[in-house]
Amino acid sequence: MVKHQLCILGSTGSIGVSTLDVVRRHSDKFSVLSLSAHASVDKMLEQCLEFKPKQVVMVCESAAKRLAEKLSSQGLPDTQVLSGQQALVDIAGAQESDTVMAAIVGASGLMPTLAAVKAGKRVLLANKEALVTSGAIFMDAVKASGARLLPIDSEHNAIFQCLPESVQQAPGNSQLADCGIRKILLTGSGGPFRTLDNDLLPSVTPEQACAHPNWDMGRKISVDSATMMNKGLEFIEAKWLFNVTADDIQVVLHPQSTIHSMVQYKDGSVLAQMGNPDMRTPIAHALAYPERIEAGVADLDFFSAAAFEFQAVDFVKYPNLKLAIDACRAGQGACTALNAANEVAVEAFLNGELKFTDIFTINETSVNKFVSEEIANINDVIALDRRVREYARSLLTAIKHPAEGRNI
């Protein structure tokens, strides 16, 4: 049996760790060729000692130096340690690997993910921002290179599993209506504040926002789940992955996170993918597709599972989700601006510089300013991303120092 040679971008994050757990169970099917992280030296050292990759990228140069020293002292001098953003692009596009797990959070994952796509690899897409910031450009690159795109987000993976095989073989290139599909039903838990009084939202803390009731995620994604911006970014991602319009997608609150998403067919059928909330399920599905392999996830017990609840979205509580849906309708400039502003705002909230409800203020103001921007190529994406971040940071100053800053 030929093993898949894996490059895991973002291996020390929650998706990366879960990916390595699945790989650990199937050493006959997968080999780890390269790993990357930002600066988590100790965790990366553990991964290197176990999986012995040929190359490792630490984006932070000082972290790369520390890791290289530790690997040498541990008897692994042959593992090449690189640093910087370009090194991420290089390992993602390297010929030696055939499968890339794109699990870097945020827009910083765009260029290495795009490099993997252009190299025609199997790309396991956990970085939703790649499609949010550059939708048509990214999908055109997939079609041009013949890359195999497999979604990792639990919702998009669920939708993928509920689609006909012909659609699975051509992501972003099929007409779902021609396959008898009426609508995509994108589920979301509502996060930790679903039942919290709206008047209390301005005072919630980063620790409260990161305490997701069902999923174990990184801090940035946890805050996005609390604002439901994560669902908004997934909404935009679904548009591109499945070649649909905003009118073809409906967000449904499902607090138990047991049904991961659904596809509604014209004949009245609704197909749903279900399972315990554990990211190893979609990871194992994509790693081995079209086979099914053991993921280490407990079977769903229907006799002890909580009842299935479904609710409409309260856009007063979740204005960021409404903003994302509107951006999806408005065009690429709005989507790129939304993602950049949100990354700045969430980081500020996590650092104690911003109230939870001010995340929306930053996002809305930024989108309104840049909504009409034209995006023709990847350089336009990068340039707009940079400009929006600068603008969003200026808004932070205005909020913290209203007498000195601009009126927003």
CSV table of C-alpha atoms in Angstrom, one decimal:
chain,number,residue,atom,x,y,z
A,1,MET,CA,0.0,0.0,0.0
A,2,VAL,CA,1.3,3.5,-0.9
A,3,LYS,CA,1.3,5.8,2.0
A,4,HIS,CA,0.0,9.4,1.8
A,5,GLN,CA,2.8,11.8,2.5
A,6,LEU,CA,1.4,14.6,4.7
A,7,CYS,CA,2.2,18.2,5.2
A,8,ILE,CA,0.3,19.6,8.2
A,9,LEU,CA,0.1,23.4,8.3
A,10,GLY,CA,-0.7,24.5,11.9
A,11,SER,CA,0.2,21.2,13.5
A,12,THR,CA,0.2,22.5,17.1
A,13,GLY,CA,-3.3,23.9,16.9
A,14,SER,CA,-6.5,22.0,17.7
A,15,ILE,CA,-7.0,20.7,14.2
A,16,GLY,CA,-3.4,19.8,13.8
A,17,VAL,CA,-3.3,17.9,17.0
A,18,SER,CA,-6.5,16.0,16.1
A,19,THR,CA,-5.0,15.2,12.7
A,20,LEU,CA,-1.9,13.7,14.2
A,21,ASP,CA,-4.1,11.6,16.5
A,22,VAL,CA,-5.8,10.1,13.5
A,23,VAL,CA,-2.5,9.6,11.8
A,24,ARG,CA,-1.1,7.9,14.9
A,25,ARG,CA,-3.8,5.2,14.5
A,26,HIS,CA,-3.0,4.5,10.9
A,27,SER,CA,0.8,4.5,10.5
A,28,ASP,CA,0.3,2.0,7.6
A,29,LYS,CA,-1.6,4.7,5.6
A,30,PHE,CA,0.0,8.0,6.4
A,31,SER,CA,3.5,9.4,6.9
A,32,VAL,CA,4.2,12.9,8.2
A,33,LEU,CA,6.6,14.7,5.9
A,34,SER,CA,6.4,18.3,7.2
A,35,LEU,CA,4.8,20.3,10.0
A,36,SER,CA,4.4,23.9,10.8
A,37,ALA,CA,3.5,26.2,13.7
A,38,HIS,CA,3.9,29.8,14.7
A,39,ALA,CA,5.9,29.6,17.9
A,40,SER,CA,4.9,26.6,20.0
A,41,VAL,CA,8.4,25.2,20.4
A,42,ASP,CA,7.7,22.6,23.1
A,43,LYS,CA,4.6,21.1,21.5
A,44,MET,CA,6.4,21.0,18.1
A,45,LEU,CA,9.3,19.2,19.7
A,46,GLU,CA,7.0,16.5,21.0
A,47,GLN,CA,5.5,16.1,17.5
A,48,CYS,CA,8.9,15.9,15.9
A,49,LEU,CA,10.1,13.3,18.3
A,50,GLU,CA,7.1,11.1,17.6
A,51,PHE,CA,6.5,11.6,13.9
A,52,LYS,CA,10.0,12.5,12.7
A,53,PRO,CA,9.1,14.9,9.9
A,54,LYS,CA,11.8,15.8,7.3
A,55,GLN,CA,11.0,19.5,7.5
A,56,VAL,CA,9.5,21.8,10.1
A,57,VAL,CA,8.5,25.5,9.7
A,58,MET,CA,8.3,27.8,12.7
A,59,VAL,CA,7.0,31.2,11.4
A,60,CYS,CA,8.8,32.9,14.3
A,61,GLU,CA,12.5,33.0,13.6
A,62,SER,CA,13.6,32.9,17.3
A,63,ALA,CA,11.3,29.9,17.8
A,64,ALA,CA,12.9,28.1,14.9
A,65,LYS,CA,16.3,28.6,16.4
A,66,ARG,CA,15.2,27.2,19.8
A,67,LEU,CA,13.5,24.2,18.1
A,68,ALA,CA,16.6,23.4,16.0
A,69,GLU,CA,18.8,23.4,19.2
A,70,LYS,CA,16.4,21.2,21.0
A,71,LEU,CA,16.1,18.7,18.1
A,72,SER,CA,19.9,18.5,17.8
A,73,SER,CA,20.2,17.8,21.5
A,74,GLN,CA,17.5,15.1,21.2
A,75,GLY,CA,19.3,13.3,18.4
A,76,LEU,CA,17.2,14.6,15.5
A,77,PRO,CA,19.6,16.9,13.6
A,78,ASP,CA,18.3,15.6,10.3
A,79,THR,CA,15.0,17.4,10.7
A,80,GLN,CA,15.3,20.6,8.8
A,81,VAL,CA,14.0,23.6,10.6
A,82,LEU,CA,12.9,26.6,8.5
A,83,SER,CA,11.3,30.0,9.4
A,84,GLY,CA,9.1,32.7,7.9
A,85,GLN,CA,6.0,32.9,5.8
A,86,GLN,CA,7.7,32.0,2.5
A,87,ALA,CA,8.9,28.7,4.1
A,88,LEU,CA,5.2,27.9,4.7
A,89,VAL,CA,4.5,28.4,1.0
A,90,ASP,CA,7.5,26.2,0.1
A,91,ILE,CA,6.6,23.2,2.2
A,92,ALA,CA,2.9,23.4,1.2
A,93,GLY,CA,3.8,23.3,-2.5
A,94,ALA,CA,6.8,20.8,-2.2
A,95,GLN,CA,6.5,17.9,-4.6
A,96,GLU,CA,7.4,15.3,-1.9
A,97,SER,CA,4.0,15.6,-0.2
A,98,ASP,CA,0.7,14.6,-1.8
A,99,THR,CA,-1.7,15.7,0.9
A,100,VAL,CA,-1.8,19.1,2.8
A,101,MET,CA,-3.8,19.7,5.9
A,102,ALA,CA,-4.5,23.5,5.8
A,103,ALA,CA,-5.2,24.3,9.4
A,104,ILE,CA,-3.5,27.7,9.9
A,105,VAL,CA,-6.1,30.0,11.5
A,106,GLY,CA,-6.8,33.3,9.7
A,107,ALA,CA,-5.7,35.0,6.5
A,108,SER,CA,-2.1,34.0,7.1
A,109,GLY,CA,-3.0,30.6,5.9
A,110,LEU,CA,-4.1,31.8,2.5
A,111,MET,CA,-0.8,31.8,0.5
A,112,PRO,CA,0.4,28.4,1.7
A,113,THR,CA,-3.0,26.8,1.1
A,114,LEU,CA,-3.1,28.4,-2.4
A,115,ALA,CA,0.4,27.0,-3.0
A,116,ALA,CA,-0.8,23.5,-2.2
A,117,VAL,CA,-3.8,24.0,-4.5
A,118,LYS,CA,-1.6,25.2,-7.4
A,119,ALA,CA,0.6,22.2,-6.9
A,120,GLY,CA,-2.4,20.0,-7.6
A,121,LYS,CA,-2.4,18.2,-4.2
A,122,ARG,CA,-5.2,16.8,-2.1
A,123,VAL,CA,-6.0,19.8,0.1
A,124,LEU,CA,-7.8,19.2,3.4
A,125,LEU,CA,-9.3,22.6,3.9
A,126,ALA,CA,-9.7,23.7,7.5
A,127,ASN,CA,-8.7,27.3,6.8
A,128,LYS,CA,-12.0,28.8,5.9
A,129,GLU,CA,-10.4,32.2,5.5
A,130,ALA,CA,-8.7,31.1,2.2
A,131,LEU,CA,-12.2,31.0,0.6
A,132,VAL,CA,-13.6,33.9,2.5
A,133,THR,CA,-10.8,36.3,1.4
A,134,SER,CA,-10.3,35.1,-2.2
A,135,GLY,CA,-13.3,32.9,-3.2
A,136,ALA,CA,-13.4,32.9,-7.0
A,137,ILE,CA,-9.6,33.2,-7.3
A,138,PHE,CA,-9.1,30.2,-5.0
A,139,MET,CA,-11.7,28.0,-6.7
A,140,ASP,CA,-10.4,28.9,-10.2
A,141,ALA,CA,-6.9,27.7,-9.0
A,142,VAL,CA,-8.5,24.5,-7.8
A,143,LYS,CA,-10.1,23.9,-11.2
A,144,ALA,CA,-7.0,24.9,-13.2
A,145,SER,CA,-4.6,22.6,-11.2
A,146,GLY,CA,-6.9,19.6,-10.7
A,147,ALA,CA,-6.3,19.8,-6.9
A,148,ARG,CA,-8.6,17.6,-4.8
A,149,LEU,CA,-10.4,19.9,-2.3
A,150,LEU,CA,-11.9,18.1,0.8
A,151,PRO,CA,-13.6,20.2,3.5
A,152,ILE,CA,-12.6,19.8,7.1
A,153,ASP,CA,-15.0,22.2,9.0
A,154,SER,CA,-17.5,19.8,10.5
A,155,GLU,CA,-20.4,21.7,8.8
A,156,HIS,CA,-18.9,21.6,5.3
A,157,ASN,CA,-17.7,18.1,5.7
A,158,ALA,CA,-21.2,17.1,6.7
A,159,ILE,CA,-22.7,18.8,3.7
A,160,PHE,CA,-20.1,17.1,1.5
A,161,GLN,CA,-21.1,13.7,2.9
A,162,CYS,CA,-24.8,14.4,2.1
A,163,LEU,CA,-24.2,15.3,-1.5
A,164,PRO,CA,-24.3,12.9,-4.5
A,165,GLU,CA,-21.0,11.4,-5.4
A,166,SER,CA,-20.9,13.3,-8.7
A,167,VAL,CA,-20.9,16.5,-6.8
A,168,GLN,CA,-18.3,15.3,-4.3
A,169,GLN,CA,-16.0,14.7,-7.3
A,170,ALA,CA,-16.3,18.2,-8.5
A,171,PRO,CA,-16.4,20.7,-5.6
A,172,GLY,CA,-17.4,24.2,-6.6
A,173,ASN,CA,-18.1,23.0,-10.1
A,174,SER,CA,-21.6,21.5,-10.0
A,175,GLN,CA,-25.1,22.9,-10.2
A,176,LEU,CA,-26.8,21.6,-7.0
A,177,ALA,CA,-30.3,22.4,-8.4
A,178,ASP,CA,-29.6,20.0,-11.3
A,179,CYS,CA,-28.9,17.2,-8.7
A,180,GLY,CA,-32.3,17.7,-7.1
A,181,ILE,CA,-31.0,19.8,-4.2
A,182,ARG,CA,-33.1,22.7,-2.9
A,183,LYS,CA,-31.2,24.1,0.0
A,184,ILE,CA,-28.1,23.7,2.3
A,185,LEU,CA,-29.0,23.8,6.0
A,186,LEU,CA,-25.9,25.1,7.9
A,187,THR,CA,-26.2,24.3,11.6
A,188,GLY,CA,-24.6,26.2,14.5
A,189,SER,CA,-24.8,25.8,18.2
A,190,GLY,CA,-25.2,29.4,19.0
A,191,GLY,CA,-22.1,29.4,21.2
A,192,PRO,CA,-21.9,30.1,25.0
A,193,PHE,CA,-24.2,33.1,25.0
A,194,ARG,CA,-27.2,31.7,23.2
A,195,THR,CA,-29.4,32.0,26.3
A,196,LEU,CA,-27.7,35.0,27.8
A,197,ASP,CA,-29.7,38.2,28.1
A,198,ASN,CA,-28.6,40.6,25.3
A,199,ASP,CA,-28.1,43.4,27.8
A,200,LEU,CA,-25.3,41.4,29.4
A,201,LEU,CA,-23.3,40.9,26.2
A,202,PRO,CA,-21.2,44.1,26.5
A,203,SER,CA,-19.7,42.8,29.8
A,204,VAL,CA,-18.7,39.3,28.9
A,205,THR,CA,-15.1,38.3,29.3
A,206,PRO,CA,-12.7,36.6,26.9
A,207,GLU,CA,-12.7,33.5,29.2
A,208,GLN,CA,-16.5,33.3,29.0
A,209,ALA,CA,-16.4,33.7,25.2
A,210,CYS,CA,-13.9,30.9,24.9
A,211,ALA,CA,-15.9,28.5,27.0
A,212,HIS,CA,-17.8,26.7,24.1
A,213,PRO,CA,-20.4,24.3,25.4
A,214,ASN,CA,-19.7,21.5,22.9
A,215,TRP,CA,-16.4,22.0,21.0
A,216,ASP,CA,-12.8,22.3,22.1
A,217,MET,CA,-11.3,25.0,19.8
A,218,GLY,CA,-8.6,27.6,19.7
A,219,ARG,CA,-9.3,31.0,21.3
A,220,LYS,CA,-9.9,33.0,18.1
A,221,ILE,CA,-12.4,30.5,16.7
A,222,SER,CA,-14.1,30.2,20.0
A,223,VAL,CA,-14.8,34.0,20.1
A,224,ASP,CA,-16.0,33.7,16.5
A,225,SER,CA,-18.4,31.0,17.6
A,226,ALA,CA,-19.6,33.2,20.4
A,227,THR,CA,-20.4,36.1,18.0
A,228,MET,CA,-21.5,33.6,15.3
A,229,MET,CA,-19.0,35.2,13.0
A,230,ASN,CA,-17.6,31.7,12.6
A,231,LYS,CA,-20.9,30.7,11.1
A,232,GLY,CA,-20.9,33.8,8.9
A,233,LEU,CA,-17.4,32.8,7.5
A,234,GLU,CA,-18.7,29.3,7.0
A,235,PHE,CA,-21.7,30.7,5.1
A,236,ILE,CA,-19.3,32.4,2.7
A,237,GLU,CA,-17.1,29.3,2.5
A,238,ALA,CA,-20.2,27.2,1.6
A,239,LYS,CA,-21.1,29.5,-1.2
A,240,TRP,CA,-17.8,28.8,-2.9
A,241,LEU,CA,-17.3,25.2,-2.0
A,242,PHE,CA,-20.7,24.1,-3.3
A,243,ASN,CA,-21.2,26.7,-6.0
A,244,VAL,CA,-24.5,28.2,-4.6
A,245,THR,CA,-25.9,31.6,-3.8
A,246,ALA,CA,-26.7,33.1,-0.5
A,247,ASP,CA,-30.3,32.3,-1.1
A,248,ASP,CA,-29.5,28.6,-1.2
A,249,ILE,CA,-28.1,28.5,2.3
A,250,GLN,CA,-30.0,28.7,5.6
A,251,VAL,CA,-28.5,28.9,9.0
A,252,VAL,CA,-30.2,26.8,11.7
A,253,LEU,CA,-29.4,26.9,15.4
A,254,HIS,CA,-28.9,23.4,16.8
A,255,PRO,CA,-27.6,23.7,20.4
A,256,GLN,CA,-26.6,20.0,20.8
A,257,SER,CA,-24.1,20.1,17.8
A,258,THR,CA,-25.0,16.5,17.0
A,259,ILE,CA,-26.3,17.1,13.5
A,260,HIS,CA,-23.4,18.9,11.8
A,261,SER,CA,-25.4,20.1,8.8
A,262,MET,CA,-28.0,19.0,6.3
A,263,VAL,CA,-29.0,19.0,2.7
A,264,GLN,CA,-32.6,19.5,1.7
A,265,TYR,CA,-33.7,17.8,-1.6
A,266,LYS,CA,-36.6,18.8,-3.9
A,267,ASP,CA,-38.5,15.6,-3.2
A,268,GLY,CA,-38.9,16.5,0.5
A,269,SER,CA,-36.0,14.5,1.7
A,270,VAL,CA,-33.4,16.0,4.2
A,271,LEU,CA,-30.1,14.2,4.5
A,272,ALA,CA,-28.1,14.9,7.7
A,273,GLN,CA,-24.7,13.9,8.9
A,274,MET,CA,-24.6,13.2,12.6
A,275,GLY,CA,-22.0,12.3,15.2
A,276,ASN,CA,-20.4,13.3,18.4
A,277,PRO,CA,-18.9,16.8,18.3
A,278,ASP,CA,-15.3,15.7,17.7
A,279,MET,CA,-13.2,17.1,14.8
A,280,ARG,CA,-11.4,13.7,14.3
A,281,THR,CA,-14.5,12.5,12.5
A,282,PRO,CA,-14.3,15.0,9.5
A,283,ILE,CA,-10.5,14.8,9.6
A,284,ALA,CA,-10.6,11.0,9.3
A,285,HIS,CA,-13.2,11.2,6.6
A,286,ALA,CA,-11.1,13.6,4.5
A,287,LEU,CA,-7.8,11.8,5.1
A,288,ALA,CA,-9.0,8.5,3.9
A,289,TYR,CA,-11.7,9.6,1.4
A,290,PRO,CA,-13.4,7.7,-0.2
A,291,GLU,CA,-12.6,5.0,2.4
A,292,ARG,CA,-13.8,5.0,6.0
A,293,ILE,CA,-11.3,4.5,8.8
A,294,GLU,CA,-11.2,4.5,12.6
A,295,ALA,CA,-11.1,8.0,14.0
A,296,GLY,CA,-11.0,7.3,17.8
A,297,VAL,CA,-14.4,8.9,18.2
A,298,ALA,CA,-17.0,7.3,20.4
A,299,ASP,CA,-20.1,6.1,18.6
A,300,LEU,CA,-23.2,8.3,18.9
A,301,ASP,CA,-25.5,6.8,21.6
A,302,PHE,CA,-29.0,7.7,20.6
A,303,PHE,CA,-30.4,6.5,23.9
A,304,SER,CA,-28.4,8.9,26.0
A,305,ALA,CA,-28.1,11.8,23.5
A,306,ALA,CA,-29.9,15.0,24.3
A,307,ALA,CA,-33.0,15.8,22.3
A,308,PHE,CA,-32.5,17.6,19.0
A,309,GLU,CA,-33.5,21.2,19.2
A,310,PHE,CA,-33.7,23.6,16.2
A,311,GLN,CA,-34.2,27.4,16.4
A,312,ALA,CA,-34.2,30.4,14.1
A,313,VAL,CA,-31.3,32.8,14.4
A,314,ASP,CA,-31.8,35.9,16.4
A,315,PHE,CA,-29.9,38.5,14.4
A,316,VAL,CA,-30.2,41.1,17.2
A,317,LYS,CA,-28.1,38.8,19.4
A,318,TYR,CA,-25.8,37.8,16.5
A,319,PRO,CA,-25.4,40.9,14.2
A,320,ASN,CA,-22.0,39.6,13.0
A,321,LEU,CA,-23.7,36.7,11.3
A,322,LYS,CA,-26.1,39.0,9.5
A,323,LEU,CA,-23.1,41.2,8.5
A,324,ALA,CA,-21.4,38.2,7.0
A,325,ILE,CA,-24.4,37.1,5.1
A,326,ASP,CA,-24.8,40.6,3.7
A,327,ALA,CA,-21.1,40.6,2.8
A,328,CYS,CA,-21.6,37.3,0.9
A,329,ARG,CA,-24.3,39.0,-1.2
A,330,ALA,CA,-22.2,42.2,-1.7
A,331,GLY,CA,-19.1,40.6,-3.2
A,332,GLN,CA,-15.5,39.8,-2.7
A,333,GLY,CA,-14.3,43.1,-1.4
A,334,ALA,CA,-16.8,43.0,1.5
A,335,CYS,CA,-15.8,39.5,2.4
A,336,THR,CA,-12.1,40.2,2.4
A,337,ALA,CA,-12.7,43.3,4.5
A,338,LEU,CA,-14.9,41.5,6.9
A,339,ASN,CA,-12.3,38.8,7.6
A,340,ALA,CA,-9.5,41.3,8.1
A,341,ALA,CA,-11.4,43.5,10.4
A,342,ASN,CA,-12.7,40.6,12.4
A,343,GLU,CA,-9.2,39.3,13.0
A,344,VAL,CA,-8.1,42.6,14.3
A,345,ALA,CA,-11.2,43.1,16.5
A,346,VAL,CA,-11.1,39.6,18.0
A,347,GLU,CA,-7.4,39.9,18.9
A,348,ALA,CA,-8.2,43.2,20.6
A,349,PHE,CA,-11.0,41.6,22.5
A,350,LEU,CA,-8.9,38.7,23.7
A,351,ASN,CA,-6.2,41.2,24.8
A,352,GLY,CA,-8.7,43.1,26.9
A,353,GLU,CA,-8.7,46.2,24.6
A,354,LEU,CA,-12.3,45.9,23.4
A,355,LYS,CA,-15.8,45.1,24.6
A,356,PHE,CA,-17.4,42.0,23.2
A,357,THR,CA,-20.1,43.9,21.4
A,358,ASP,CA,-17.5,46.4,19.9
A,359,ILE,CA,-16.3,43.5,17.7
A,360,PHE,CA,-19.4,44.2,15.6
A,361,THR,CA,-18.7,47.9,15.5
A,362,ILE,CA,-15.2,47.4,14.1
A,363,ASN,CA,-16.5,44.9,11.6
A,364,GLU,CA,-19.5,46.8,10.3
A,365,THR,CA,-17.6,50.1,10.0
A,366,SER,CA,-14.7,48.4,8.1
A,367,VAL,CA,-17.0,46.6,5.7
A,368,ASN,CA,-19.0,49.7,5.0
A,369,LYS,CA,-15.8,51.6,4.1
A,370,PHE,CA,-14.4,48.9,1.8
A,371,VAL,CA,-17.5,47.2,0.4
A,372,SER,CA,-17.1,48.5,-3.1
A,373,GLU,CA,-13.4,47.5,-3.5
A,374,GLU,CA,-12.7,45.5,-6.7
A,375,ILE,CA,-10.7,42.2,-6.4
A,376,ALA,CA,-9.1,41.0,-9.6
A,377,ASN,CA,-6.2,38.9,-8.4
A,378,ILE,CA,-4.4,37.6,-5.3
A,379,ASN,CA,-2.3,40.7,-5.0
A,380,ASP,CA,-5.5,42.8,-4.7
A,381,VAL,CA,-6.6,40.4,-1.9
A,382,ILE,CA,-3.3,40.9,0.0
A,383,ALA,CA,-3.3,44.7,-0.5
A,384,LEU,CA,-6.9,45.1,0.6
A,385,ASP,CA,-6.3,42.8,3.7
A,386,ARG,CA,-3.4,45.1,4.7
A,387,ARG,CA,-5.4,48.3,4.3
A,388,VAL,CA,-8.4,47.0,6.2
A,389,ARG,CA,-6.3,45.9,9.1
A,390,GLU,CA,-4.7,49.3,9.3
A,391,TYR,CA,-8.1,51.0,9.2
A,392,ALA,CA,-9.5,48.6,11.8
A,393,ARG,CA,-6.6,49.3,14.2
A,394,SER,CA,-7.3,53.0,13.8
A,395,LEU,CA,-10.9,52.3,14.9
A,396,LEU,CA,-9.6,50.6,18.0
A,397,THR,CA,-7.8,53.8,18.9
A,398,ALA,CA,-11.0,55.8,18.4
A,399,ILE,CA,-12.9,53.4,20.7
A,400,LYS,CA,-10.3,53.5,23.4
A,401,HIS,CA,-9.7,57.3,23.1
A,402,PRO,CA,-13.0,58.7,21.8
A,403,ALA,CA,-12.1,62.3,22.5
A,404,GLU,CA,-8.9,62.0,20.3
A,405,GLY,CA,-10.1,59.6,17.7
A,406,ARG,CA,-12.6,59.7,14.9
A,407,ASN,CA,-16.3,59.4,15.4
A,408,ILE,CA,-17.5,55.9,14.6
